[in-house]
mmCIF file of C-alpha atoms in Angstrom:
data_model
loop_
_atom_site.group_PDB
_atom_site.id
_atom_site.type_symbol
_atom_site.label_atom_id
_atom_site.label_comp_id
_atom_site.label_asym_id
_atom_site.label_seq_id
_atom_site.Cartn_x
_atom_site.Cartn_y
_atom_site.Cartn_z
ATOM 1 C CA UNK A 25 -13.477 -0.933 7.716
ATOM 2 C CA UNK A 26 -16.116 -0.070 5.568
ATOM 3 C CA UNK A 27 -16.625 -1.825 2.154
ATOM 4 C CA UNK A 28 -16.410 1.620 0.272
ATOM 5 C CA UNK A 29 -13.087 2.051 2.029
ATOM 6 C CA UNK A 30 -11.878 -1.359 0.585
ATOM 7 C CA UNK A 31 -13.059 -0.408 -2.848
ATOM 8 C CA UNK A 32 -11.155 2.914 -2.764
ATOM 9 C CA UNK A 33 -7.887 0.907 -1.465
ATOM 10 C CA UNK A 34 -8.468 -1.735 -4.263
ATOM 11 C CA UNK A 35 -9.137 0.333 -7.401
ATOM 12 C CA UNK A 36 -5.781 2.026 -7.892
ATOM 13 C CA UNK A 37 -4.156 -1.374 -7.951
ATOM 14 C CA UNK A 38 -6.523 -2.765 -10.500
ATOM 15 C CA UNK A 39 -6.093 0.082 -12.873
ATOM 16 C CA UNK A 40 -2.435 -0.833 -13.305
ATOM 17 C CA UNK A 41 -2.805 -4.745 -13.419
ATOM 18 C CA UNK A 42 -1.157 -6.074 -16.163
ATOM 19 C CA UNK A 43 0.336 -3.067 -17.459
ATOM 20 C CA UNK A 44 3.737 -2.630 -15.554
ATOM 21 C CA UNK A 45 7.026 -3.865 -16.852
ATOM 22 C CA UNK A 46 7.760 -7.611 -17.397
ATOM 23 C CA UNK A 47 10.647 -9.427 -16.003
ATOM 24 C CA UNK A 48 12.015 -11.010 -19.123
ATOM 25 C CA UNK A 49 11.465 -10.913 -23.128
ATOM 26 C CA UNK A 50 9.312 -13.999 -23.142
ATOM 27 C CA UNK A 51 6.883 -12.677 -20.546
ATOM 28 C CA UNK A 52 6.785 -9.254 -22.296
ATOM 29 C CA UNK A 53 5.948 -10.949 -25.570
ATOM 30 C CA UNK A 54 3.058 -12.832 -24.067
ATOM 31 C CA UNK A 55 1.774 -9.814 -22.501
ATOM 32 C CA UNK A 56 1.883 -7.693 -25.711
ATOM 33 C CA UNK A 57 -0.017 -10.555 -27.588
ATOM 34 C CA UNK A 58 -2.700 -10.816 -25.018
ATOM 35 C CA UNK A 59 -3.088 -7.033 -25.083
ATOM 36 C CA UNK A 60 -3.040 -6.842 -28.786
ATOM 37 C CA UNK A 61 -5.835 -9.551 -28.921
ATOM 38 C CA UNK A 62 -7.942 -7.439 -26.532
ATOM 39 C CA UNK A 63 -7.457 -4.275 -28.413
ATOM 40 C CA UNK A 64 -8.222 -5.958 -31.618
ATOM 41 C CA UNK A 65 -11.465 -7.514 -30.542
ATOM 42 C CA UNK A 66 -12.378 -4.299 -28.401
ATOM 43 C CA UNK A 67 -13.562 -6.042 -25.432
ATOM 44 C CA UNK A 68 -12.641 -7.762 -22.317
ATOM 45 C CA UNK A 69 -14.584 -10.898 -21.374
ATOM 46 C CA UNK A 70 -15.264 -11.219 -17.652
ATOM 47 C CA UNK A 71 -16.428 -14.605 -16.131
ATOM 48 C CA UNK A 72 -18.428 -14.205 -13.124
ATOM 49 C CA UNK A 73 -21.210 -15.431 -11.111
ATOM 50 C CA UNK A 74 -24.568 -13.386 -10.596
ATOM 51 C CA UNK A 75 -24.345 -12.517 -7.007
ATOM 52 C CA UNK A 76 -24.832 -9.194 -5.142
ATOM 53 C CA UNK A 77 -21.132 -8.988 -4.312
ATOM 54 C CA UNK A 78 -19.867 -9.666 -7.923
ATOM 55 C CA UNK A 79 -22.197 -8.861 -10.679
ATOM 56 C CA UNK A 80 -26.092 -8.189 -10.700
ATOM 57 C CA UNK A 81 -27.993 -7.011 -14.028
ATOM 58 C CA UNK A 82 -31.410 -5.399 -13.855
ATOM 59 C CA UNK A 83 -33.498 -3.851 -16.380
ATOM 60 C CA UNK A 84 -31.446 -0.656 -16.592
ATOM 61 C CA UNK A 85 -27.972 -1.314 -15.302
ATOM 62 C CA UNK A 86 -25.206 -3.594 -14.025
ATOM 63 C CA UNK A 87 -23.528 -3.407 -10.697
ATOM 64 C CA UNK A 88 -21.441 -5.403 -8.220
ATOM 65 C CA UNK A 89 -18.059 -5.036 -6.631
ATOM 66 C CA UNK A 90 -16.338 -7.190 -9.288
ATOM 67 C CA UNK A 91 -18.164 -5.609 -11.911
ATOM 68 C CA UNK A 92 -17.274 -2.042 -10.924
ATOM 69 C CA UNK A 93 -13.580 -3.173 -10.704
ATOM 70 C CA UNK A 94 -13.447 -4.661 -14.133
ATOM 71 C CA UNK A 95 -15.457 -1.933 -15.838
ATOM 72 C CA UNK A 96 -12.575 0.385 -14.558
ATOM 73 C CA UNK A 97 -9.934 -2.017 -15.783
ATOM 74 C CA UNK A 98 -11.506 -2.404 -19.112
ATOM 75 C CA UNK A 99 -11.711 1.284 -19.265
ATOM 76 C CA UNK A 100 -7.994 1.734 -18.664
ATOM 77 C CA UNK A 101 -7.339 -0.750 -21.365
ATOM 78 C CA UNK A 102 -9.541 1.130 -23.835
ATOM 79 C CA UNK A 103 -11.921 -1.739 -24.466
ATOM 80 C CA UNK A 104 -15.500 -2.653 -23.702
ATOM 81 C CA UNK A 105 -16.401 -4.968 -21.006
ATOM 82 C CA UNK A 106 -18.535 -8.000 -21.798
ATOM 83 C CA UNK A 107 -20.037 -10.092 -18.985
ATOM 84 C CA UNK A 108 -20.440 -13.948 -18.969
ATOM 85 C CA UNK A 109 -21.854 -15.629 -16.026
ATOM 86 C CA UNK A 110 -21.925 -19.357 -14.829
ATOM 87 C CA UNK A 111 -23.939 -20.989 -12.198
ATOM 88 C CA UNK A 112 -21.156 -22.655 -10.148
ATOM 89 C CA UNK A 113 -17.389 -22.220 -9.334
ATOM 90 C CA UNK A 114 -16.396 -25.279 -11.167
ATOM 91 C CA UNK A 115 -18.178 -24.043 -14.343
ATOM 92 C CA UNK A 116 -16.271 -20.777 -13.985
ATOM 93 C CA UNK A 117 -12.817 -22.468 -13.937
ATOM 94 C CA UNK A 118 -13.997 -24.917 -16.757
ATOM 95 C CA UNK A 119 -15.097 -21.957 -18.956
ATOM 96 C CA UNK A 120 -11.892 -20.087 -18.316
ATOM 97 C CA UNK A 121 -9.607 -23.091 -19.148
ATOM 98 C CA UNK A 122 -11.344 -23.671 -22.528
ATOM 99 C CA UNK A 123 -12.006 -20.388 -23.885
ATOM 100 C CA UNK A 124 -9.962 -19.668 -26.890
ATOM 101 C CA UNK A 125 -9.581 -15.799 -26.122
ATOM 102 C CA UNK A 126 -8.173 -13.614 -23.322
ATOM 103 C CA UNK A 127 -10.762 -13.662 -20.491
ATOM 104 C CA UNK A 128 -10.678 -12.617 -17.010
ATOM 105 C CA UNK A 129 -12.289 -14.842 -14.258
ATOM 106 C CA UNK A 130 -13.504 -12.296 -11.549
ATOM 107 C CA UNK A 131 -15.905 -13.672 -8.905
ATOM 108 C CA UNK A 132 -14.413 -12.963 -5.410
ATOM 109 C CA UNK A 133 -12.223 -15.976 -5.430
ATOM 110 C CA UNK A 134 -8.817 -16.789 -4.139
ATOM 111 C CA UNK A 135 -6.317 -19.173 -5.215
ATOM 112 C CA UNK A 136 -5.727 -22.562 -3.989
ATOM 113 C CA UNK A 137 -3.308 -25.617 -4.581
ATOM 114 C CA UNK A 138 -5.643 -27.611 -6.871
ATOM 115 C CA UNK A 139 -6.339 -24.689 -9.036
ATOM 116 C CA UNK A 140 -2.894 -23.071 -9.378
ATOM 117 C CA UNK A 141 -1.694 -25.697 -11.950
ATOM 118 C CA UNK A 142 -4.646 -24.862 -14.165
ATOM 119 C CA UNK A 143 -4.964 -21.089 -14.088
ATOM 120 C CA UNK A 144 -2.793 -17.940 -13.444
ATOM 121 C CA UNK A 145 -3.823 -15.864 -10.560
ATOM 122 C CA UNK A 146 -3.270 -12.185 -10.121
ATOM 123 C CA UNK A 147 -1.973 -10.520 -7.099
ATOM 124 C CA UNK A 148 -4.389 -9.893 -4.278
ATOM 125 C CA UNK A 149 -6.709 -6.785 -4.824
ATOM 126 C CA UNK A 150 -8.545 -7.101 -1.489
ATOM 127 C CA UNK A 151 -7.835 -8.720 1.859
ATOM 128 C CA UNK A 152 -10.755 -10.322 3.584
ATOM 129 C CA UNK A 153 -11.255 -12.669 6.483
ATOM 130 C CA UNK A 154 -13.359 -16.013 6.434
ATOM 131 C CA UNK A 155 -15.831 -15.805 9.073
ATOM 132 C CA UNK A 156 -17.999 -18.347 10.778
ATOM 133 C CA UNK A 157 -21.607 -17.119 11.050
ATOM 134 C CA UNK A 158 -24.298 -18.517 13.344
ATOM 135 C CA UNK A 159 -27.967 -17.828 14.434
ATOM 136 C CA UNK A 160 -27.998 -15.595 17.493
ATOM 137 C CA UNK A 161 -30.788 -17.726 19.034
ATOM 138 C CA UNK A 162 -27.991 -20.574 19.713
ATOM 139 C CA UNK A 163 -25.112 -20.355 21.722
ATOM 140 C CA UNK A 164 -22.174 -18.614 20.161
ATOM 141 C CA UNK A 165 -19.476 -21.187 19.077
ATOM 142 C CA UNK A 166 -16.034 -19.554 19.830
ATOM 143 C CA UNK A 167 -13.648 -21.887 18.386
ATOM 144 C CA UNK A 168 -13.446 -24.757 15.622
ATOM 145 C CA UNK A 169 -13.916 -27.366 18.285
ATOM 146 C CA UNK A 170 -17.307 -25.780 19.059
ATOM 147 C CA UNK A 171 -18.332 -26.624 15.509
ATOM 148 C CA UNK A 172 -18.630 -30.483 16.067
ATOM 149 C CA UNK A 173 -22.355 -31.604 15.736
ATOM 150 C CA UNK A 174 -23.495 -28.421 13.765
ATOM 151 C CA UNK A 175 -25.249 -28.362 10.552
ATOM 152 C CA UNK A 176 -22.715 -26.495 8.337
ATOM 153 C CA UNK A 177 -23.379 -25.717 4.763
ATOM 154 C CA UNK A 178 -20.941 -23.708 2.413
ATOM 155 C CA UNK A 179 -20.503 -23.123 -1.227
ATOM 156 C CA UNK A 180 -19.087 -26.264 -3.213
ATOM 157 C CA UNK A 181 -15.523 -25.531 -4.475
ATOM 158 C CA UNK A 182 -15.257 -22.346 -2.350
ATOM 159 C CA UNK A 183 -12.159 -21.707 -0.182
ATOM 160 C CA UNK A 184 -14.473 -22.110 2.778
ATOM 161 C CA UNK A 185 -14.932 -25.805 1.881
ATOM 162 C CA UNK A 186 -11.059 -25.923 1.715
ATOM 163 C CA UNK A 187 -10.696 -24.302 5.195
ATOM 164 C CA UNK A 188 -13.184 -26.641 6.588
ATOM 165 C CA UNK A 189 -11.315 -29.749 5.308
ATOM 166 C CA UNK A 190 -8.147 -28.353 6.481
ATOM 167 C CA UNK A 191 -9.916 -28.038 10.029
ATOM 168 C CA UNK A 192 -11.033 -31.598 9.811
ATOM 169 C CA UNK A 193 -7.530 -32.861 10.221
ATOM 170 C CA UNK A 194 -7.318 -31.555 13.783
ATOM 171 C CA UNK A 195 -11.114 -31.878 14.425
ATOM 172 C CA UNK A 196 -12.259 -34.845 12.925
ATOM 173 C CA UNK A 197 -15.940 -34.648 14.382
ATOM 174 C CA UNK A 198 -16.399 -31.697 12.390
ATOM 175 C CA UNK A 199 -18.575 -32.362 9.537
ATOM 176 C CA UNK A 200 -20.081 -30.192 6.603
ATOM 177 C CA UNK A 201 -21.774 -30.185 3.583
ATOM 178 C CA UNK A 202 -21.389 -28.369 0.284
ATOM 179 C CA UNK A 203 -23.937 -26.978 -2.380
ATOM 180 C CA UNK A 204 -23.584 -25.492 -5.742
ATOM 181 C CA UNK A 205 -27.349 -24.955 -5.747
ATOM 182 C CA UNK A 206 -27.134 -21.755 -3.312
ATOM 183 C CA UNK A 207 -25.463 -18.396 -3.069
ATOM 184 C CA UNK A 208 -23.893 -16.465 -0.263
ATOM 185 C CA UNK A 209 -27.255 -14.686 0.412
ATOM 186 C CA UNK A 210 -29.128 -18.015 0.486
ATOM 187 C CA UNK A 211 -26.721 -19.308 3.021
ATOM 188 C CA UNK A 212 -27.031 -16.221 5.364
ATOM 189 C CA UNK A 213 -30.892 -16.509 4.996
ATOM 190 C CA UNK A 214 -30.671 -20.386 5.798
ATOM 191 C CA UNK A 215 -28.696 -19.470 8.903
ATOM 192 C CA UNK A 216 -31.124 -16.552 9.920
ATOM 193 C CA UNK A 217 -34.281 -18.802 9.490
ATOM 194 C CA UNK A 218 -32.454 -21.760 11.397
ATOM 195 C CA UNK A 219 -32.505 -24.140 8.493
ATOM 196 C CA UNK A 220 -28.696 -24.518 9.155
ATOM 197 C CA UNK A 221 -26.712 -23.837 12.068
ATOM 198 C CA UNK A 222 -23.333 -22.566 10.635
ATOM 199 C CA UNK A 223 -21.990 -21.120 7.338
ATOM 200 C CA UNK A 224 -18.755 -19.304 6.354
ATOM 201 C CA UNK A 225 -18.490 -16.172 4.236
ATOM 202 C CA UNK A 226 -15.939 -13.529 3.696
ATOM 203 C CA UNK A 227 -16.008 -10.355 5.825
ATOM 204 C CA UNK A 228 -16.853 -8.125 2.886
ATOM 205 C CA UNK A 229 -19.946 -10.470 2.210
ATOM 206 C CA UNK A 230 -21.071 -10.338 5.729
ATOM 207 C CA UNK A 231 -20.635 -6.355 5.744
ATOM 208 C CA UNK A 232 -22.804 -6.220 2.724
ATOM 209 C CA UNK A 233 -25.626 -8.573 3.757
ATOM 210 C CA UNK A 234 -26.019 -8.615 7.430
ATOM 211 C CA UNK A 235 -28.309 -5.774 7.551
ATOM 212 C CA UNK A 236 -30.946 -7.996 5.854
ATOM 213 C CA UNK A 237 -30.699 -10.890 8.539
ATOM 214 C CA UNK A 238 -31.280 -9.758 11.960
ATOM 215 C CA UNK A 239 -30.587 -13.267 13.432
ATOM 216 C CA UNK A 240 -27.115 -13.802 12.070
ATOM 217 C CA UNK A 241 -23.938 -12.918 13.796
ATOM 218 C CA UNK A 242 -20.231 -13.450 13.500
ATOM 219 C CA UNK A 243 -19.114 -16.368 15.724
ATOM 220 C CA UNK A 244 -15.422 -15.965 15.058
ATOM 221 C CA UNK A 245 -12.992 -15.447 12.406
ATOM 222 C CA UNK A 246 -10.546 -17.772 10.711
ATOM 223 C CA UNK A 247 -7.219 -16.164 10.514
ATOM 224 C CA UNK A 248 -5.218 -15.086 8.674
ATOM 225 C CA UNK A 249 -6.956 -13.047 6.154
ATOM 226 C CA UNK A 250 -7.068 -14.232 2.567
ATOM 227 C CA UNK A 251 -6.585 -12.139 -0.648
ATOM 228 C CA UNK A 252 -9.116 -12.165 -3.324
ATOM 229 C CA UNK A 253 -7.657 -12.414 -6.689
ATOM 230 C CA UNK A 254 -8.748 -12.397 -10.486
ATOM 231 C CA UNK A 255 -7.693 -15.414 -12.863
ATOM 232 C CA UNK A 256 -6.763 -16.038 -16.300
ATOM 233 C CA UNK A 257 -6.073 -19.202 -18.219
ATOM 234 C CA UNK A 258 -2.494 -20.740 -18.536
ATOM 235 C CA UNK A 259 -1.047 -21.436 -21.887
ATOM 236 C CA UNK A 260 0.622 -24.680 -22.293
ATOM 237 C CA UNK A 261 4.170 -23.200 -22.418
ATOM 238 C CA UNK A 262 3.661 -20.010 -20.943
ATOM 239 C CA UNK A 263 1.305 -18.702 -18.213
ATOM 240 C CA UNK A 264 -0.842 -15.850 -19.565
ATOM 241 C CA UNK A 265 0.795 -13.042 -17.596
ATOM 242 C CA UNK A 266 -0.995 -10.019 -19.339
ATOM 243 C CA UNK A 267 -3.490 -9.621 -16.818
ATOM 244 C CA UNK A 268 -2.058 -10.985 -13.741
ATOM 245 C CA UNK A 269 1.143 -9.148 -12.762
ATOM 246 C CA UNK A 270 1.173 -6.036 -11.028
#
């Protein structure tokens, strides 16, 4: 399945996120309040990371999967999109929780038990599969057990780190490191150049970047697929439902 196909599948759902009927009057009031704030300010704030799969700004234009979806959503709401970036995933969540205005966290993320009490996640807009990536000069690992003894590096606070921690419960010899000083492209380059043995990325990210790295290949996927989601901050008494319910 191509990345362009996934985009066409995801876009219609994004255009109606937050605009359908609420289940009760309290949720309806919260939704209208948030939409009123957005339309009063005339802008939707998008919190994201500066990466090719999310948002990239050059001298003339902006691009990126998350940026394109958020731009379409802002257009449907009749407001402008303003992008703010943060260096790490943790910084994104901190900024979302402390902002005093409606903001949308759109950075190719998925919910986790540790994050769910802090923010409100949307329904999934794109299904992806976490994938284990290796250098083709090495023997292909075909299962989590084969990752023991490998130099593994993933993004700090990512779903991939969570998945590896889960695998450690049944494969205690598996070890890995996390870093907030690299991006997905850096991790793929490090595998390609032999600086590390293994990394984990999502299937859409591999499809986007693999052509640039001739020595990387999919070892195996970690099923089941996961859903990428947007997030908004929770209020103390009522989750911010305006942008999260389809």
